[in-house]
Amino acid sequence: MLRVSDIKKTFNPGTVNEKKALRGVSIDLNDGDFVTVIGGNGAGKSTFLNALAGVWPVDTGSIVLDGVDVTALSEYKRAKYLGRVFQDPMNGTAADMEIIENMALAARRGKRRSCFRWGVTKSEKEHFKNALATLNLGLEDRLTAKVGLLSGGQRQALTLLMATLQKPKLLLLDEHTAALDPKTAAKVLETTDRIVSENHLTTLMVTHNMHDAIVHGNRLIMMNEGKIIFDISGEEKAGLTIEDLLQKFEEVSGEEFTSDKAILS
């Protein structure tokens, strides 16, 4: 489903601000894999997701998604294959537009311009209501409410639903619960698990929370200094503890894990 081969990215090369952000990252994901990505600050987690999304071109290496080489595709051309939810609940939706209008834009994304007719059809409205009802947030009864009036958790759940309306080839979740309070974050993660499972979505979820990285998904990778240093899946992953992860990080990297945010979460 996804094959990433030896991708590298250096920012500001040849200057005093040179930063080797990705140092030869390679990974294969099978159809339906739900991979959590953990690592300290500056490990390359978000840089890796941005590389997959085409935010900027990689220096070397290749990215093949469902048999299509997307390495040279621009971000907007690659977008039709991807769904993405960002850390900030303000991203991913149009605050001044109604819930139903945001849903319509998401449902028609990547289609011909002729599909962007004025208004929402009766069948579309019914589809959106049914989809929103699965969130158990009452949003199906607030279709004409401005998205900017929603709480952070409601907005993030809506963004997640919008990102998966067309069943993307790859779903990218970039610390999508980090800005939420613990109770709301747990609710959004529960919704994430359900949507990913029901739609059999191939997913990469960056998180700073070691507990969430262990509990969610069928596979876990740890990054450090732009490289994948640990990759575990299946029953081995299910049996992991935070202490195991800390020990493995020190064993593989030769240094102590220093992200208090990740350890204390």
PDB file of C-alpha atoms in Angstrom:
ATOM      1  CA  MET A   1       0.000   0.000   0.000  1.00  0.00           C
ATOM      2  CA  LEU A   2       2.733   2.470   0.975  1.00  0.00           C
ATOM      3  CA  ARG A   3       6.419   2.027   0.163  1.00  0.00           C
ATOM      4  CA  VAL A   4       8.838   4.692   1.343  1.00  0.00           C
ATOM      5  CA  SER A   5      12.400   4.111   0.158  1.00  0.00           C
ATOM      6  CA  ASP A   6      15.399   5.937   1.624  1.00  0.00           C
ATOM      7  CA  ILE A   7      13.907   9.424   1.700  1.00  0.00           C
ATOM      8  CA  LYS A   8      16.144  12.257   2.876  1.00  0.00           C
ATOM      9  CA  LYS A   9      15.481  15.913   3.547  1.00  0.00           C
ATOM     10  CA  THR A  10      17.878  18.674   4.591  1.00  0.00           C
ATOM     11  CA  PHE A  11      16.665  22.171   5.303  1.00  0.00           C
ATOM     12  CA  ASN A  12      18.897  25.198   4.664  1.00  0.00           C
ATOM     13  CA  PRO A  13      21.734  23.077   3.208  1.00  0.00           C
ATOM     14  CA  GLY A  14      25.187  24.604   3.265  1.00  0.00           C
ATOM     15  CA  THR A  15      24.283  27.258   5.841  1.00  0.00           C
ATOM     16  CA  VAL A  16      24.800  27.622   9.589  1.00  0.00           C
ATOM     17  CA  ASN A  17      21.131  26.663   9.954  1.00  0.00           C
ATOM     18  CA  GLU A  18      21.484  23.364   8.087  1.00  0.00           C
ATOM     19  CA  LYS A  19      19.194  20.700   9.522  1.00  0.00           C
ATOM     20  CA  LYS A  20      19.184  17.077   8.375  1.00  0.00           C
ATOM     21  CA  ALA A  21      15.547  16.362   9.116  1.00  0.00           C
ATOM     22  CA  LEU A  22      15.214  12.948   7.432  1.00  0.00           C
ATOM     23  CA  ARG A  23      18.226  10.680   7.107  1.00  0.00           C
ATOM     24  CA  GLY A  24      17.192   7.816   4.857  1.00  0.00           C
ATOM     25  CA  VAL A  25      13.722   6.787   6.070  1.00  0.00           C
ATOM     26  CA  SER A  26      12.381   3.546   4.613  1.00  0.00           C
ATOM     27  CA  ILE A  27       9.162   1.769   5.552  1.00  0.00           C
ATOM     28  CA  ASP A  28       6.501  -0.446   3.953  1.00  0.00           C
ATOM     29  CA  LEU A  29       2.877  -0.314   5.107  1.00  0.00           C
ATOM     30  CA  ASN A  30       0.336  -2.978   4.256  1.00  0.00           C
ATOM     31  CA  ASP A  31      -3.264  -2.190   3.381  1.00  0.00           C
ATOM     32  CA  GLY A  32      -5.115  -1.379   6.611  1.00  0.00           C
ATOM     33  CA  ASP A  33      -2.030  -0.894   8.794  1.00  0.00           C
ATOM     34  CA  PHE A  34      -2.553   1.606  11.612  1.00  0.00           C
ATOM     35  CA  VAL A  35       0.921   2.807  12.567  1.00  0.00           C
ATOM     36  CA  THR A  36       1.632   5.077  15.528  1.00  0.00           C
ATOM     37  CA  VAL A  37       4.768   7.231  15.338  1.00  0.00           C
ATOM     38  CA  ILE A  38       6.580   8.243  18.529  1.00  0.00           C
ATOM     39  CA  GLY A  39       9.770  10.183  19.167  1.00  0.00           C
ATOM     40  CA  GLY A  40      11.244  13.192  20.960  1.00  0.00           C
ATOM     41  CA  ASN A  41      11.159  16.785  19.777  1.00  0.00           C
ATOM     42  CA  GLY A  42      13.003  17.158  16.480  1.00  0.00           C
ATOM     43  CA  ALA A  43      12.973  13.418  15.798  1.00  0.00           C
ATOM     44  CA  GLY A  44      11.470  13.937  12.351  1.00  0.00           C
ATOM     45  CA  LYS A  45       7.901  12.758  12.995  1.00  0.00           C
ATOM     46  CA  SER A  46       5.990  15.682  11.516  1.00  0.00           C
ATOM     47  CA  THR A  47       8.672  16.167   8.865  1.00  0.00           C
ATOM     48  CA  PHE A  48       8.034  12.587   7.773  1.00  0.00           C
ATOM     49  CA  LEU A  49       4.280  13.205   7.461  1.00  0.00           C
ATOM     50  CA  ASN A  50       4.910  16.421   5.549  1.00  0.00           C
ATOM     51  CA  ALA A  51       7.132  14.498   3.154  1.00  0.00           C
ATOM     52  CA  LEU A  52       4.333  12.001   2.523  1.00  0.00           C
ATOM     53  CA  ALA A  53       1.833  14.825   2.035  1.00  0.00           C
ATOM     54  CA  GLY A  54       4.096  16.614  -0.447  1.00  0.00           C
ATOM     55  CA  VAL A  55       4.388  19.821   1.550  1.00  0.00           C
ATOM     56  CA  TRP A  56       7.871  20.075   0.054  1.00  0.00           C
ATOM     57  CA  PRO A  57       9.927  17.730  -2.161  1.00  0.00           C
ATOM     58  CA  VAL A  58      12.330  15.209  -0.642  1.00  0.00           C
ATOM     59  CA  ASP A  59      15.994  15.457  -1.630  1.00  0.00           C
ATOM     60  CA  THR A  60      16.355  11.778  -2.514  1.00  0.00           C
ATOM     61  CA  GLY A  61      14.357   8.583  -2.260  1.00  0.00           C
ATOM     62  CA  SER A  62      10.873   7.616  -3.402  1.00  0.00           C
ATOM     63  CA  ILE A  63       7.286   7.437  -2.128  1.00  0.00           C
ATOM     64  CA  VAL A  64       4.930   4.953  -3.782  1.00  0.00           C
ATOM     65  CA  LEU A  65       1.285   4.933  -2.678  1.00  0.00           C
ATOM     66  CA  ASP A  66      -0.974   2.112  -3.803  1.00  0.00           C
ATOM     67  CA  GLY A  67       1.251   1.487  -6.819  1.00  0.00           C
ATOM     68  CA  VAL A  68       1.467   5.163  -7.806  1.00  0.00           C
ATOM     69  CA  ASP A  69       4.823   6.928  -7.538  1.00  0.00           C
ATOM     70  CA  VAL A  70       3.857  10.235  -5.921  1.00  0.00           C
ATOM     71  CA  THR A  71       7.419  11.379  -5.154  1.00  0.00           C
ATOM     72  CA  ALA A  72       7.379  14.183  -7.714  1.00  0.00           C
ATOM     73  CA  LEU A  73       3.716  15.149  -7.304  1.00  0.00           C
ATOM     74  CA  SER A  74       2.917  18.540  -5.801  1.00  0.00           C
ATOM     75  CA  GLU A  75       0.929  18.778  -2.586  1.00  0.00           C
ATOM     76  CA  TYR A  76      -2.359  19.629  -4.281  1.00  0.00           C
ATOM     77  CA  LYS A  77      -2.034  16.781  -6.794  1.00  0.00           C
ATOM     78  CA  ARG A  78      -1.171  14.328  -4.035  1.00  0.00           C
ATOM     79  CA  ALA A  79      -4.098  15.493  -1.894  1.00  0.00           C
ATOM     80  CA  LYS A  80      -6.624  13.318  -3.733  1.00  0.00           C
ATOM     81  CA  TYR A  81      -4.928  10.222  -2.325  1.00  0.00           C
ATOM     82  CA  LEU A  82      -4.693  11.512   1.246  1.00  0.00           C
ATOM     83  CA  GLY A  83      -6.728  12.454   4.264  1.00  0.00           C
ATOM     84  CA  ARG A  84      -5.076  14.585   6.933  1.00  0.00           C
ATOM     85  CA  VAL A  85      -5.908  15.918  10.395  1.00  0.00           C
ATOM     86  CA  PHE A  86      -3.615  18.475  12.011  1.00  0.00           C
ATOM     87  CA  GLN A  87      -2.775  19.253  15.632  1.00  0.00           C
ATOM     88  CA  ASP A  88      -4.617  22.569  15.594  1.00  0.00           C
ATOM     89  CA  PRO A  89      -8.423  22.088  15.529  1.00  0.00           C
ATOM     90  CA  MET A  90      -8.613  25.372  13.589  1.00  0.00           C
ATOM     91  CA  ASN A  91      -6.988  23.704  10.581  1.00  0.00           C
ATOM     92  CA  GLY A  92      -8.825  21.438   8.178  1.00  0.00           C
ATOM     93  CA  THR A  93     -12.172  23.265   8.236  1.00  0.00           C
ATOM     94  CA  ALA A  94     -13.548  26.626   7.123  1.00  0.00           C
ATOM     95  CA  ALA A  95     -14.634  28.437  10.298  1.00  0.00           C
ATOM     96  CA  ASP A  96     -16.992  30.893   8.570  1.00  0.00           C
ATOM     97  CA  MET A  97     -18.844  28.170   6.705  1.00  0.00           C
ATOM     98  CA  GLU A  98     -21.630  25.925   7.982  1.00  0.00           C
ATOM     99  CA  ILE A  99     -21.069  22.313   8.982  1.00  0.00           C
ATOM    100  CA  ILE A 100     -23.045  21.108   5.964  1.00  0.00           C
ATOM    101  CA  GLU A 101     -21.014  23.339   3.625  1.00  0.00           C
ATOM    102  CA  ASN A 102     -17.741  21.995   5.028  1.00  0.00           C
ATOM    103  CA  MET A 103     -19.017  18.448   4.585  1.00  0.00           C
ATOM    104  CA  ALA A 104     -20.011  19.162   0.979  1.00  0.00           C
ATOM    105  CA  LEU A 105     -16.555  20.526   0.157  1.00  0.00           C
ATOM    106  CA  ALA A 106     -14.932  17.431   1.650  1.00  0.00           C
ATOM    107  CA  ALA A 107     -17.289  15.079  -0.198  1.00  0.00           C
ATOM    108  CA  ARG A 108     -16.601  16.743  -3.548  1.00  0.00           C
ATOM    109  CA  ARG A 109     -12.845  17.139  -3.121  1.00  0.00           C
ATOM    110  CA  GLY A 110     -10.901  15.970  -6.159  1.00  0.00           C
ATOM    111  CA  LYS A 111     -13.960  15.852  -8.408  1.00  0.00           C
ATOM    112  CA  ARG A 112     -14.537  17.818 -11.603  1.00  0.00           C
ATOM    113  CA  ARG A 113     -15.588  21.438 -11.258  1.00  0.00           C
ATOM    114  CA  SER A 114     -19.013  20.577 -12.621  1.00  0.00           C
ATOM    115  CA  CYS A 115     -19.584  18.670  -9.394  1.00  0.00           C
ATOM    116  CA  PHE A 116     -19.311  21.915  -7.409  1.00  0.00           C
ATOM    117  CA  ARG A 117     -22.890  22.960  -8.097  1.00  0.00           C
ATOM    118  CA  TRP A 118     -24.570  25.484  -5.871  1.00  0.00           C
ATOM    119  CA  GLY A 119     -26.262  24.049  -2.801  1.00  0.00           C
ATOM    120  CA  VAL A 120     -26.495  20.606  -1.236  1.00  0.00           C
ATOM    121  CA  THR A 121     -28.830  17.917  -2.538  1.00  0.00           C
ATOM    122  CA  LYS A 122     -31.351  16.128  -0.348  1.00  0.00           C
ATOM    123  CA  SER A 123     -29.442  12.849  -0.642  1.00  0.00           C
ATOM    124  CA  GLU A 124     -26.160  14.563   0.303  1.00  0.00           C
ATOM    125  CA  LYS A 125     -27.788  16.149   3.352  1.00  0.00           C
ATOM    126  CA  GLU A 126     -29.119  12.790   4.495  1.00  0.00           C
ATOM    127  CA  HIS A 127     -25.708  11.190   3.992  1.00  0.00           C
ATOM    128  CA  PHE A 128     -23.993  13.935   5.981  1.00  0.00           C
ATOM    129  CA  LYS A 129     -26.525  13.656   8.822  1.00  0.00           C
ATOM    130  CA  ASN A 130     -26.004   9.911   9.075  1.00  0.00           C
ATOM    131  CA  ALA A 131     -22.230  10.309   9.060  1.00  0.00           C
ATOM    132  CA  LEU A 132     -22.317  13.027  11.726  1.00  0.00           C
ATOM    133  CA  ALA A 133     -24.646  10.933  13.906  1.00  0.00           C
ATOM    134  CA  THR A 134     -21.889   8.322  14.275  1.00  0.00           C
ATOM    135  CA  LEU A 135     -19.818  10.907  16.200  1.00  0.00           C
ATOM    136  CA  ASN A 136     -22.431  11.034  18.991  1.00  0.00           C
ATOM    137  CA  LEU A 137     -21.897  14.767  19.385  1.00  0.00           C
ATOM    138  CA  GLY A 138     -25.302  16.003  18.227  1.00  0.00           C
ATOM    139  CA  LEU A 139     -23.792  17.688  15.181  1.00  0.00           C
ATOM    140  CA  GLU A 140     -26.320  16.027  12.892  1.00  0.00           C
ATOM    141  CA  ASP A 141     -28.897  18.433  14.343  1.00  0.00           C
ATOM    142  CA  ARG A 142     -26.659  21.486  13.824  1.00  0.00           C
ATOM    143  CA  LEU A 143     -25.981  21.311  10.095  1.00  0.00           C
ATOM    144  CA  THR A 144     -26.334  25.065   9.598  1.00  0.00           C
ATOM    145  CA  ALA A 145     -24.109  26.026  12.557  1.00  0.00           C
ATOM    146  CA  LYS A 146     -20.870  27.824  11.742  1.00  0.00           C
ATOM    147  CA  VAL A 147     -17.897  25.520  12.308  1.00  0.00           C
ATOM    148  CA  GLY A 148     -16.077  28.307  14.134  1.00  0.00           C
ATOM    149  CA  LEU A 149     -18.652  28.038  16.925  1.00  0.00           C
ATOM    150  CA  LEU A 150     -17.782  24.415  17.697  1.00  0.00           C
ATOM    151  CA  SER A 151     -15.552  23.324  20.547  1.00  0.00           C
ATOM    152  CA  GLY A 152     -12.047  22.077  19.797  1.00  0.00           C
ATOM    153  CA  GLY A 153     -13.081  18.450  20.259  1.00  0.00           C
ATOM    154  CA  GLN A 154     -16.186  18.800  18.081  1.00  0.00           C
ATOM    155  CA  ARG A 155     -14.173  20.496  15.380  1.00  0.00           C
ATOM    156  CA  GLN A 156     -11.426  17.867  15.458  1.00  0.00           C
ATOM    157  CA  ALA A 157     -13.964  15.044  15.248  1.00  0.00           C
ATOM    158  CA  LEU A 158     -15.619  16.816  12.306  1.00  0.00           C
ATOM    159  CA  THR A 159     -12.240  17.277  10.596  1.00  0.00           C
ATOM    160  CA  LEU A 160     -11.510  13.571  11.049  1.00  0.00           C
ATOM    161  CA  LEU A 161     -14.862  12.658   9.525  1.00  0.00           C
ATOM    162  CA  MET A 162     -14.317  15.043   6.602  1.00  0.00           C
ATOM    163  CA  ALA A 163     -10.814  13.659   5.972  1.00  0.00           C
ATOM    164  CA  THR A 164     -12.236  10.145   5.616  1.00  0.00           C
ATOM    165  CA  LEU A 165     -15.473  10.791   3.700  1.00  0.00           C
ATOM    166  CA  GLN A 166     -13.849   9.649   0.454  1.00  0.00           C
ATOM    167  CA  LYS A 167     -11.817   6.821   2.028  1.00  0.00           C
ATOM    168  CA  PRO A 168      -8.285   8.089   1.350  1.00  0.00           C
ATOM    169  CA  LYS A 169      -5.476   5.771   0.318  1.00  0.00           C
ATOM    170  CA  LEU A 170      -3.543   7.050   3.331  1.00  0.00           C
ATOM    171  CA  LEU A 171      -4.745   8.866   6.451  1.00  0.00           C
ATOM    172  CA  LEU A 172      -2.220  11.147   8.179  1.00  0.00           C
ATOM    173  CA  LEU A 173      -2.867  12.190  11.783  1.00  0.00           C
ATOM    174  CA  ASP A 174      -0.338  14.722  13.020  1.00  0.00           C
ATOM    175  CA  GLU A 175      -0.730  14.844  16.836  1.00  0.00           C
ATOM    176  CA  HIS A 176      -4.423  15.430  16.237  1.00  0.00           C
ATOM    177  CA  THR A 177      -5.347  15.207  19.934  1.00  0.00           C
ATOM    178  CA  ALA A 178      -2.407  17.166  21.391  1.00  0.00           C
ATOM    179  CA  ALA A 179      -4.357  20.435  21.700  1.00  0.00           C
ATOM    180  CA  LEU A 180      -7.330  18.803  23.439  1.00  0.00           C
ATOM    181  CA  ASP A 181      -7.998  18.140  27.111  1.00  0.00           C
ATOM    182  CA  PRO A 182      -7.546  14.475  28.196  1.00  0.00           C
ATOM    183  CA  LYS A 183     -11.253  13.594  28.210  1.00  0.00           C
ATOM    184  CA  THR A 184     -11.879  15.125  24.802  1.00  0.00           C
ATOM    185  CA  ALA A 185      -8.683  13.599  23.406  1.00  0.00           C
ATOM    186  CA  ALA A 186      -9.818  10.149  24.541  1.00  0.00           C
ATOM    187  CA  LYS A 187     -13.158  10.656  22.775  1.00  0.00           C
ATOM    188  CA  VAL A 188     -11.478  11.730  19.526  1.00  0.00           C
ATOM    189  CA  LEU A 189      -9.107   8.745  19.701  1.00  0.00           C
ATOM    190  CA  GLU A 190     -12.062   6.412  20.227  1.00  0.00           C
ATOM    191  CA  THR A 191     -13.675   7.911  17.140  1.00  0.00           C
ATOM    192  CA  THR A 192     -10.386   7.550  15.273  1.00  0.00           C
ATOM    193  CA  ASP A 193     -10.160   3.843  16.095  1.00  0.00           C
ATOM    194  CA  ARG A 194     -13.718   3.257  14.918  1.00  0.00           C
ATOM    195  CA  ILE A 195     -13.400   5.160  11.642  1.00  0.00           C
ATOM    196  CA  VAL A 196     -10.044   3.565  10.799  1.00  0.00           C
ATOM    197  CA  SER A 197     -11.346   0.079  11.583  1.00  0.00           C
ATOM    198  CA  GLU A 198     -14.713   0.409   9.819  1.00  0.00           C
ATOM    199  CA  ASN A 199     -13.128   1.815   6.658  1.00  0.00           C
ATOM    200  CA  HIS A 200      -9.988  -0.345   6.777  1.00  0.00           C
ATOM    201  CA  LEU A 201      -7.850   2.766   6.367  1.00  0.00           C
ATOM    202  CA  THR A 202      -4.074   2.689   6.102  1.00  0.00           C
ATOM    203  CA  THR A 203      -3.069   5.208   8.758  1.00  0.00           C
ATOM    204  CA  LEU A 204      -0.035   6.948  10.229  1.00  0.00           C
ATOM    205  CA  MET A 205      -0.635   8.682  13.564  1.00  0.00           C
ATOM    206  CA  VAL A 206       2.072  10.879  15.068  1.00  0.00           C
ATOM    207  CA  THR A 207       1.701  11.242  18.822  1.00  0.00           C
ATOM    208  CA  HIS A 208       3.767  12.572  21.724  1.00  0.00           C
ATOM    209  CA  ASN A 209       1.889  10.256  24.084  1.00  0.00           C
ATOM    210  CA  MET A 210       3.635   6.914  24.645  1.00  0.00           C
ATOM    211  CA  HIS A 211       0.523   5.351  26.162  1.00  0.00           C
ATOM    212  CA  ASP A 212      -1.569   6.265  23.112  1.00  0.00           C
ATOM    213  CA  ALA A 213       1.186   5.000  20.800  1.00  0.00           C
ATOM    214  CA  ILE A 214       1.032   1.609  22.517  1.00  0.00           C
ATOM    215  CA  VAL A 215      -2.749   1.299  22.883  1.00  0.00           C
ATOM    216  CA  HIS A 216      -3.776   2.404  19.397  1.00  0.00           C
ATOM    217  CA  GLY A 217      -2.915   0.809  16.085  1.00  0.00           C
ATOM    218  CA  ASN A 218      -1.353  -2.524  15.147  1.00  0.00           C
ATOM    219  CA  ARG A 219       2.182  -1.212  14.655  1.00  0.00           C
ATOM    220  CA  LEU A 220       4.519   1.304  16.307  1.00  0.00           C
ATOM    221  CA  ILE A 221       7.617   3.010  15.006  1.00  0.00           C
ATOM    222  CA  MET A 222      10.005   5.200  16.972  1.00  0.00           C
ATOM    223  CA  MET A 223      12.016   7.956  15.310  1.00  0.00           C
ATOM    224  CA  ASN A 224      15.167   9.749  16.415  1.00  0.00           C
ATOM    225  CA  GLU A 225      17.324  12.264  14.547  1.00  0.00           C
ATOM    226  CA  GLY A 226      15.465  11.710  11.289  1.00  0.00           C
ATOM    227  CA  LYS A 227      15.649   7.912  11.323  1.00  0.00           C
ATOM    228  CA  ILE A 228      13.380   5.031  12.293  1.00  0.00           C
ATOM    229  CA  ILE A 229      15.158   3.314  15.174  1.00  0.00           C
ATOM    230  CA  PHE A 230      12.447   0.892  16.326  1.00  0.00           C
ATOM    231  CA  ASP A 231       9.592  -0.881  14.534  1.00  0.00           C
ATOM    232  CA  ILE A 232       7.272  -3.316  16.317  1.00  0.00           C
ATOM    233  CA  SER A 233       3.850  -4.762  15.512  1.00  0.00           C
ATOM    234  CA  GLY A 234       1.243  -7.354  16.420  1.00  0.00           C
ATOM    235  CA  GLU A 235       1.333  -9.168  19.735  1.00  0.00           C
ATOM    236  CA  GLU A 236       4.785  -7.799  20.536  1.00  0.00           C
ATOM    237  CA  LYS A 237       3.436  -4.265  20.332  1.00  0.00           C
ATOM    238  CA  ALA A 238       0.366  -5.146  22.391  1.00  0.00           C
ATOM    239  CA  GLY A 239       2.616  -6.326  25.208  1.00  0.00           C
ATOM    240  CA  LEU A 240       4.710  -3.169  25.324  1.00  0.00           C
ATOM    241  CA  THR A 241       4.934  -0.868  28.326  1.00  0.00           C
ATOM    242  CA  ILE A 242       6.178   2.724  28.515  1.00  0.00           C
ATOM    243  CA  GLU A 243       9.209   1.418  30.390  1.00  0.00           C
ATOM    244  CA  ASP A 244       9.914  -0.950  27.493  1.00  0.00           C
ATOM    245  CA  LEU A 245       9.817   1.939  25.047  1.00  0.00           C
ATOM    246  CA  LEU A 246      12.131   4.085  27.148  1.00  0.00           C
ATOM    247  CA  GLN A 247      14.578   1.217  27.527  1.00  0.00           C
ATOM    248  CA  LYS A 248      14.460   0.435  23.807  1.00  0.00           C
ATOM    249  CA  PHE A 249      15.078   4.077  22.927  1.00  0.00           C
ATOM    250  CA  GLU A 250      18.164   4.236  25.133  1.00  0.00           C
ATOM    251  CA  GLU A 251      19.381   0.885  23.825  1.00  0.00           C
ATOM    252  CA  VAL A 252      19.042   1.779  20.136  1.00  0.00           C
ATOM    253  CA  SER A 253      19.945   5.465  20.234  1.00  0.00           C
ATOM    254  CA  GLY A 254      22.554   5.373  22.966  1.00  0.00           C
ATOM    255  CA  GLU A 255      20.948   8.294  24.787  1.00  0.00           C
ATOM    256  CA  GLU A 256      18.210   8.976  27.301  1.00  0.00           C
ATOM    257  CA  PHE A 257      14.723   9.866  26.086  1.00  0.00           C
ATOM    258  CA  THR A 258      14.250  13.503  27.107  1.00  0.00           C
ATOM    259  CA  SER A 259      10.691  14.402  26.123  1.00  0.00           C
ATOM    260  CA  ASP A 260       8.946  14.960  29.454  1.00  0.00           C
ATOM    261  CA  LYS A 261       5.716  15.607  27.571  1.00  0.00           C
ATOM    262  CA  ALA A 262       5.762  12.111  26.119  1.00  0.00           C
ATOM    263  CA  ILE A 263       6.761  10.408  29.357  1.00  0.00           C
ATOM    264  CA  LEU A 264       4.251  12.202  31.576  1.00  0.00           C
ATOM    265  CA  SER A 265       1.261  11.985  29.223  1.00  0.00           C
TER     266      SER A 265
END
